[in-house]
Coordinates of C-alpha atoms and ligand atoms in Angstrom, one line a residue:
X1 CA -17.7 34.0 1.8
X2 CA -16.2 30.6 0.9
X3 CA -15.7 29.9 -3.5
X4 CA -18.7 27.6 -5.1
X5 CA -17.3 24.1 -5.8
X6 CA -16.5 23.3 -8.8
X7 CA -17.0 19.6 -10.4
X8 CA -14.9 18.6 -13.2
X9 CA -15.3 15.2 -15.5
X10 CA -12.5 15.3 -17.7
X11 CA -12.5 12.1 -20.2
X12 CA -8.1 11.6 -20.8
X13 CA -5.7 11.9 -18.4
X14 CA -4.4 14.8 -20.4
X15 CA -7.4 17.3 -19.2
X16 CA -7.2 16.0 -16.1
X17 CA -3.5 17.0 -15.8
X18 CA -4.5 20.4 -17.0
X19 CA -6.7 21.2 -15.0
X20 CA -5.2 19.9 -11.7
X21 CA -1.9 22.5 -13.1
X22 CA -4.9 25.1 -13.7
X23 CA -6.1 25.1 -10.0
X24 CA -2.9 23.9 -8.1
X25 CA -3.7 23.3 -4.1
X26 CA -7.3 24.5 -4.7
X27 CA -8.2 21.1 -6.8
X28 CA -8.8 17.5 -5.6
X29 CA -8.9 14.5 -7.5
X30 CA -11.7 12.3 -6.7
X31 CA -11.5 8.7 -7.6
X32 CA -14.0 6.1 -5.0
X33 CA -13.9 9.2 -3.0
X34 CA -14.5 6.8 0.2
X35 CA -11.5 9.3 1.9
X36 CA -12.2 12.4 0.0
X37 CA -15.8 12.3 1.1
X38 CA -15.0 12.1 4.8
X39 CA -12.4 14.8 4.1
X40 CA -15.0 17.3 3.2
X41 CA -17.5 16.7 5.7
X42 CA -15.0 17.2 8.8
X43 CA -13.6 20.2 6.7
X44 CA -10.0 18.5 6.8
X45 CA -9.7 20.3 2.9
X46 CA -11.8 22.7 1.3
X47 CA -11.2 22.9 -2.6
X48 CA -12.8 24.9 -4.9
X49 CA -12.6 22.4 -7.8
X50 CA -12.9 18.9 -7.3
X51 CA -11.6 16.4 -10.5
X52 CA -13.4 13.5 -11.0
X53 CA -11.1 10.9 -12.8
X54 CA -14.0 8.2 -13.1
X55 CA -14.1 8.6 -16.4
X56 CA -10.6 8.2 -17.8
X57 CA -10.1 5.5 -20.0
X58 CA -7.8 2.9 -19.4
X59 CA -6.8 3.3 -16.1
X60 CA -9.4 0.6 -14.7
X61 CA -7.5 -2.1 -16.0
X62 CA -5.6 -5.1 -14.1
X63 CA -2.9 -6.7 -16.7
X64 CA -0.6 -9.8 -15.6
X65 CA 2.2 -10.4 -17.7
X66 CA 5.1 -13.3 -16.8
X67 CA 7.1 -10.8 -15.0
X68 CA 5.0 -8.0 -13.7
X69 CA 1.0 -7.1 -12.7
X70 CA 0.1 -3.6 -13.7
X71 CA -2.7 -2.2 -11.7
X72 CA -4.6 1.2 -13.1
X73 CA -5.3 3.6 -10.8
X74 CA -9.0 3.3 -11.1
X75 CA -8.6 -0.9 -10.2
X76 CA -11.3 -1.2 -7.1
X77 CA -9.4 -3.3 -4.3
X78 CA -12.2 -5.4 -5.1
X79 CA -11.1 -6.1 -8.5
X80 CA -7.6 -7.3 -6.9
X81 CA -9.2 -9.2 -4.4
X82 CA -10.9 -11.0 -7.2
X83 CA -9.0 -11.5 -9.8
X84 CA -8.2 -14.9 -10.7
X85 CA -5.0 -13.9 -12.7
X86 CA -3.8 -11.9 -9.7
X87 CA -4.3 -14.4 -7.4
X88 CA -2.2 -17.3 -9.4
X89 CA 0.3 -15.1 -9.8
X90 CA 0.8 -13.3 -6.8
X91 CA -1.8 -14.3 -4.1
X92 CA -0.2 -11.8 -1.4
X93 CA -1.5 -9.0 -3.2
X94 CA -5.0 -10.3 -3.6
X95 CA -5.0 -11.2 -0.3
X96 CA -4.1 -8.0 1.2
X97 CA -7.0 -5.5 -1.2
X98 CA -8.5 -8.4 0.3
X99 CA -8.8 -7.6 4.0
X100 CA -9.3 -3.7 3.6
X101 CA -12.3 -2.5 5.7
X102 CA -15.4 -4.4 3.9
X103 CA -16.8 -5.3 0.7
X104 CA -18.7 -2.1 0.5
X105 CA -15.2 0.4 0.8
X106 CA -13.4 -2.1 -1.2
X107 CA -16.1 -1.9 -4.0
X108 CA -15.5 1.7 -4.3
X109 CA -11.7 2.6 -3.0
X110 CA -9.4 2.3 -5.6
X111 CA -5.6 1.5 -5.9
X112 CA -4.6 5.2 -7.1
X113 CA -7.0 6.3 -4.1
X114 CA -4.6 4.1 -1.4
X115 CA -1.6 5.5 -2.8
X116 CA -2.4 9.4 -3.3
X117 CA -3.8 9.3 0.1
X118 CA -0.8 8.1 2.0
X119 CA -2.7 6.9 5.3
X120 CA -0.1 5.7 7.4
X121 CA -2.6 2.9 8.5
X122 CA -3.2 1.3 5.0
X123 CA -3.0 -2.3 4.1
X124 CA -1.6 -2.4 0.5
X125 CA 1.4 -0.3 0.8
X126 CA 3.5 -2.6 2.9
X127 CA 3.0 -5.2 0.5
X128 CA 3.9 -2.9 -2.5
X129 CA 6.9 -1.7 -0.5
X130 CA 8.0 -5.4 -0.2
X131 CA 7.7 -6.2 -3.3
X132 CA 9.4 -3.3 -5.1
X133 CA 6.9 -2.2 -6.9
X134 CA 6.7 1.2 -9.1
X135 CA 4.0 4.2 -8.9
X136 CA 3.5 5.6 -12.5
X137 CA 2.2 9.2 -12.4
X138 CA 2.2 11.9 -15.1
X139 CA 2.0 15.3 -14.9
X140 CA 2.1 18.6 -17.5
X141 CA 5.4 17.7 -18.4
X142 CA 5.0 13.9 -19.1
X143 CA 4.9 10.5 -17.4
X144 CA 7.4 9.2 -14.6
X145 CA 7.6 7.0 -12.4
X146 CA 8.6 6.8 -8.8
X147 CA 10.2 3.8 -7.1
X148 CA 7.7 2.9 -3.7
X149 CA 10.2 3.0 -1.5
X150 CA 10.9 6.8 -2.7
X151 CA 7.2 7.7 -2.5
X152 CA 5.3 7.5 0.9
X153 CA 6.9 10.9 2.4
X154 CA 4.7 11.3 5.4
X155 CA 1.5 11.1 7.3
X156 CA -0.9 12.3 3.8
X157 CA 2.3 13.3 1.9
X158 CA 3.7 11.6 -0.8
X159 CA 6.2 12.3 -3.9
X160 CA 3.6 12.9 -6.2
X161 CA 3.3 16.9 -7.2
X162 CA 0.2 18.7 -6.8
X163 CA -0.2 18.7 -10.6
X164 CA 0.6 14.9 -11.1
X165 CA -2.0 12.0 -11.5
X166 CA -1.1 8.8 -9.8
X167 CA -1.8 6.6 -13.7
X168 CA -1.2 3.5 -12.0
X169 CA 1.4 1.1 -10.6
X170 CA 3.6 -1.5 -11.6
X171 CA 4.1 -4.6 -9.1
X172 CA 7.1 -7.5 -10.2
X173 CA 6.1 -11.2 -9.8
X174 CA 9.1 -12.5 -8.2
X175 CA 11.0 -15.4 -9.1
X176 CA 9.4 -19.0 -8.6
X177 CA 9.8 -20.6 -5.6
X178 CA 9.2 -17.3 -3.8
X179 CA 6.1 -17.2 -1.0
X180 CA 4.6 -13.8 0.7
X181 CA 2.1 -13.4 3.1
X182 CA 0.8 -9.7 4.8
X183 CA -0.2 -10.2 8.2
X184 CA -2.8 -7.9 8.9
X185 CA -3.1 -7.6 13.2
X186 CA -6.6 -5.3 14.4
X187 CA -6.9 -4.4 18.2
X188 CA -10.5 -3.3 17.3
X189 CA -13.3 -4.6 14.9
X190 CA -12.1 -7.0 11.7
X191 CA -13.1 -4.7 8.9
X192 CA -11.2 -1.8 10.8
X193 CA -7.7 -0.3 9.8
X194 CA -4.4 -2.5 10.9
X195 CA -2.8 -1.6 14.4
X196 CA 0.6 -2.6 12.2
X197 CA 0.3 -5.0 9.2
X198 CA 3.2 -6.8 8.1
X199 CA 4.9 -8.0 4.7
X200 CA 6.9 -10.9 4.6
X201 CA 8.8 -11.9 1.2
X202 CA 11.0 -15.1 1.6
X203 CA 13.2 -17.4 -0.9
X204 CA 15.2 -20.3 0.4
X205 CA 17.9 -22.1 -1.5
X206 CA 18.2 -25.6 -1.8
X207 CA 20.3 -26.4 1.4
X208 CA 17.2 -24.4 3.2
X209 CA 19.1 -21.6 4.3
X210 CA 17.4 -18.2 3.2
X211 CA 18.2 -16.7 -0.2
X212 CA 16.2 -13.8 -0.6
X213 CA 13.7 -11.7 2.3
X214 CA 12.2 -8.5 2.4
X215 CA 9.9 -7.5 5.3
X216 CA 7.6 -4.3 5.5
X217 CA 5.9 -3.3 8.3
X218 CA 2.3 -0.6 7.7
X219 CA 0.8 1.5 10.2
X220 CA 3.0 1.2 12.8
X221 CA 4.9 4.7 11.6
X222 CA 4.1 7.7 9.6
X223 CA 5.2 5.8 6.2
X224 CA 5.5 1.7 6.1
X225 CA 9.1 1.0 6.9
X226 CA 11.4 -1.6 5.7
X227 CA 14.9 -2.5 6.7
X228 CA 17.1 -3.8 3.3
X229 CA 20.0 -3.8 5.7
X230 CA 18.7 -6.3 7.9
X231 CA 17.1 -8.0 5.7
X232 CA 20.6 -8.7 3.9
X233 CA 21.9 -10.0 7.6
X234 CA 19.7 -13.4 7.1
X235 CA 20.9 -13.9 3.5
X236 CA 22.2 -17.5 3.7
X237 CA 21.5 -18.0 7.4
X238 CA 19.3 -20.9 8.4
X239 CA 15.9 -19.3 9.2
X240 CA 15.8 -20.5 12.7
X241 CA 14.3 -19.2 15.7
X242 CA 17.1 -17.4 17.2
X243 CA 17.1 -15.6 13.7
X244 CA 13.5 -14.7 13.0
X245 CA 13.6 -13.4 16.7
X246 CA 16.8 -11.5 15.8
X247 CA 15.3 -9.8 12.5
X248 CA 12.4 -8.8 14.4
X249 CA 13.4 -7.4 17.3
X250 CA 15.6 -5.6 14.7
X251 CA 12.8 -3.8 12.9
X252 CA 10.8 -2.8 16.5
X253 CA 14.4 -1.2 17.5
X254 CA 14.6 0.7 14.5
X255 CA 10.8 1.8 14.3
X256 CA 9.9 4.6 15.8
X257 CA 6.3 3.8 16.5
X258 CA 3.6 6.4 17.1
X259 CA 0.7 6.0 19.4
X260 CA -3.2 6.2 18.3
X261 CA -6.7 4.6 19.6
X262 CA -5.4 1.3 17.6
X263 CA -2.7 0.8 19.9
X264 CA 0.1 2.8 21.8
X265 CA 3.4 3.5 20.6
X266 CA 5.0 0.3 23.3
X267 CA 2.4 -1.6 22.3
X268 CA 2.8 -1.3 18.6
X269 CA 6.7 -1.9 19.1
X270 CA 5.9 -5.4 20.9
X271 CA 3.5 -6.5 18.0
X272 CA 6.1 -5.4 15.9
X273 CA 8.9 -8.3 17.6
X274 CA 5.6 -10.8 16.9
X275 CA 4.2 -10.2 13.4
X276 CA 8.0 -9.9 11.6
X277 CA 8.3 -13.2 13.5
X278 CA 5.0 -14.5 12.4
X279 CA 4.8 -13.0 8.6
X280 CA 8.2 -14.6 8.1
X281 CA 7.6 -18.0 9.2
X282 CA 4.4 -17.8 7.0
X283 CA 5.9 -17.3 4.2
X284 CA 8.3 -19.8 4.5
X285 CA 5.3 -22.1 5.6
X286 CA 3.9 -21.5 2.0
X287 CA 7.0 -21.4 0.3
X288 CA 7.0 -25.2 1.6
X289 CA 3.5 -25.7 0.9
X290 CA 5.1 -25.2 -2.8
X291 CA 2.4 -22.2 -3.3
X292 CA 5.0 -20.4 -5.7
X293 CA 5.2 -17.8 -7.1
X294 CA 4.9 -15.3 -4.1
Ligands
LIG1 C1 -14.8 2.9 6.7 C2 -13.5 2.8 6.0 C3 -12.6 1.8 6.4 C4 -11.3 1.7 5.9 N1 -10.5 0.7 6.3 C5 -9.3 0.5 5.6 C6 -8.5 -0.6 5.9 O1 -8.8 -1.5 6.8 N2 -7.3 -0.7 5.3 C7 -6.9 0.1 4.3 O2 -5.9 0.0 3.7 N3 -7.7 1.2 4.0 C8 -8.9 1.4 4.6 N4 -9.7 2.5 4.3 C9 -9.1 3.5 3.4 C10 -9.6 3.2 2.0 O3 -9.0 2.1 1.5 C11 -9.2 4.5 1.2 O4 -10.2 5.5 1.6 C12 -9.2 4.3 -0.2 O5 -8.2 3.4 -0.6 C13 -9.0 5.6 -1.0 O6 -9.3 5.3 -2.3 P1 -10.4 6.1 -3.1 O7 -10.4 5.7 -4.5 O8 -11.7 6.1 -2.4 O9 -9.8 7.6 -3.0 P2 -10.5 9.0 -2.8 O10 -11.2 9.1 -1.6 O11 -11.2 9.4 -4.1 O12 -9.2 9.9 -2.8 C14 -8.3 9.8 -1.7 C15 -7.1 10.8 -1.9 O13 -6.3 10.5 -3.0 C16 -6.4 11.5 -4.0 N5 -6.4 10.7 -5.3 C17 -7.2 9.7 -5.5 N6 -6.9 9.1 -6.7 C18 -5.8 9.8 -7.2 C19 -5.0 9.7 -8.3 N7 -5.2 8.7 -9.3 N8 -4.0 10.5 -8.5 C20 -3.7 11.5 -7.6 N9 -4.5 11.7 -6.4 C21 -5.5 10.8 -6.3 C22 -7.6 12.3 -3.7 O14 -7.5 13.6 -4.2 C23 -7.7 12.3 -2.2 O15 -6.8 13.2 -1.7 C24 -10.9 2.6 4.9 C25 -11.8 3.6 4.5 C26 -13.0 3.8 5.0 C27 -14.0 4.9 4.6

């Protein structure tokens, strides 16, 4: 006979901690629930107690300060999309809660939701991943927090223990006259999940040659994968086209790309040569523009 499920609104983050340590494995948090709900129905999980974090206060909140934008974990993509602070200070990120699935998912799907779930063919994580950005999570024994790089693990796995609560995460503004973009390239409809989606930072110097680039590439591998090594290869080089061809074909070398109905792996490693290229002249493009900061 399978348990009764059991629904849980705790109102701090506190109780909510508690009781995810109370039931281990058996609990869920639900948060826009737009994955957890398709989870349940093709029986991919089957807790006993589901935690609805809803109503935890604070955690819904977007702040911008000079230096950093702190997004709760119960921010809708939406609300990024959206936000006029957000998108002054670091348009990249608005733009890329901006192209997830539709306006319905986005209205619901939240940022603690992107990152607990660890979907290997996500939108917002390369961009967090490019721009250093820091998960805050707390569990029975206090908060901590966990460096992005250091926190997708694997397909649906991430850092955070089964008794931790993503709280929310911490995204730097870089320095002015930094541009980003996030390429995001579909094979199938517009609203549907990237076939790889790529992350381009970029900071040229005076004399034009490139002072600072970091490059992520999404749902081409289990986790989004960045390079620093290569990245630091094109620190003051000229970004030419025998370069941007070099750093590309560079990351679809070192990815090990995996194969689904969005595109096979071969596939996935050619658009991988194109969209570095592409994401990096981009930003540069808009670094030109003068649409600083990132
Ligand atoms: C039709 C459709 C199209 C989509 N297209 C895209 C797309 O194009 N690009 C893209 O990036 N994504 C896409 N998505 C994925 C969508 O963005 C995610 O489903 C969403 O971000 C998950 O957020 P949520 O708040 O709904 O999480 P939920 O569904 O509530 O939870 C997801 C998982 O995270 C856990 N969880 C949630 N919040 C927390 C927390 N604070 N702490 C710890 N664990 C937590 C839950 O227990 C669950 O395991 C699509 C989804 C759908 C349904």
């Amino acid at each position: 006979m399978t348990e009764p499920l059991a629904l849980y609104h705790p109102t701090s983050v506190e109780a909510a901690v508690a009781l995810l340590d109370e039931f281990g494995d058996d609990a869920k948090v639900v948060a826009g629930a737009t994955a957890l709900t398709i989870m349940l129905r093709q029986r991919l999980i089957a807790p006993t107690a589901l935690i609805s974090i809803g109503r935890l206060p604070g955690l819904d909140r977007i702040e911008v300060r000079d230096d950093v934008i702190e997004l709760g974990a119960l921010v809708k993509h939406r609300q990024v999309e959206l936000d006029e602070r957000v998108r002054a200070a670091l348009p990249v990120l608005a733009e890329a809660f901006g192209v997830v699935a539709n306006v319905r998912v986005r209205n619901a799907a939240t940022v603690g939701g992107v990152l607990a779930e660890s979907d290997y063919a996500s939108d917002p994580p390369a961009v967090f991943l490019a721009l250093d950005a820091e998960v805050d999570v707390q569990g029975p024994s206090g908060r901590r927090s966990i460096p992005i790089a250091e926190f997708f693990l694997a397909f649906y796995e991430t850092a955070i223990e089964p008794n931790e609560l993503v709280t929310g995460i911490r995204v730097p503004i870089p320095p002015a006259g930094t541009a980003a973009v996030y390429e995001k390239f579909v094979t199938r409809s517009s609203e549907d999940r990237p076939c790889i989606g790529v992350a381009a930072v970029v900071r040229l110097a005076d004399d034009g040659t490139i002072a600072d680039l970091r490059v992520s590439v999404g749902a081409a591998a289990e986790t989004p994968q960045r390079f620093t090594d290569l990245e630091g290869e094109a620190i003051g080089q000229t970004p030419d086209d025998a370069l941007l061809r070099r750093i590309a074909d560079g990351y679809a070398e070192r990815i090990e790309t995996l194969d689904d109905m969005r595109g096979s792996a071969w596939y996935r490693t050619e658009m991988v040569k194109v969209w570095v290229r592409r994401a990096i002249e981009g930003a540069i493009a808009r670094g030109r523009a003068g649409a600083t900061p990132a």
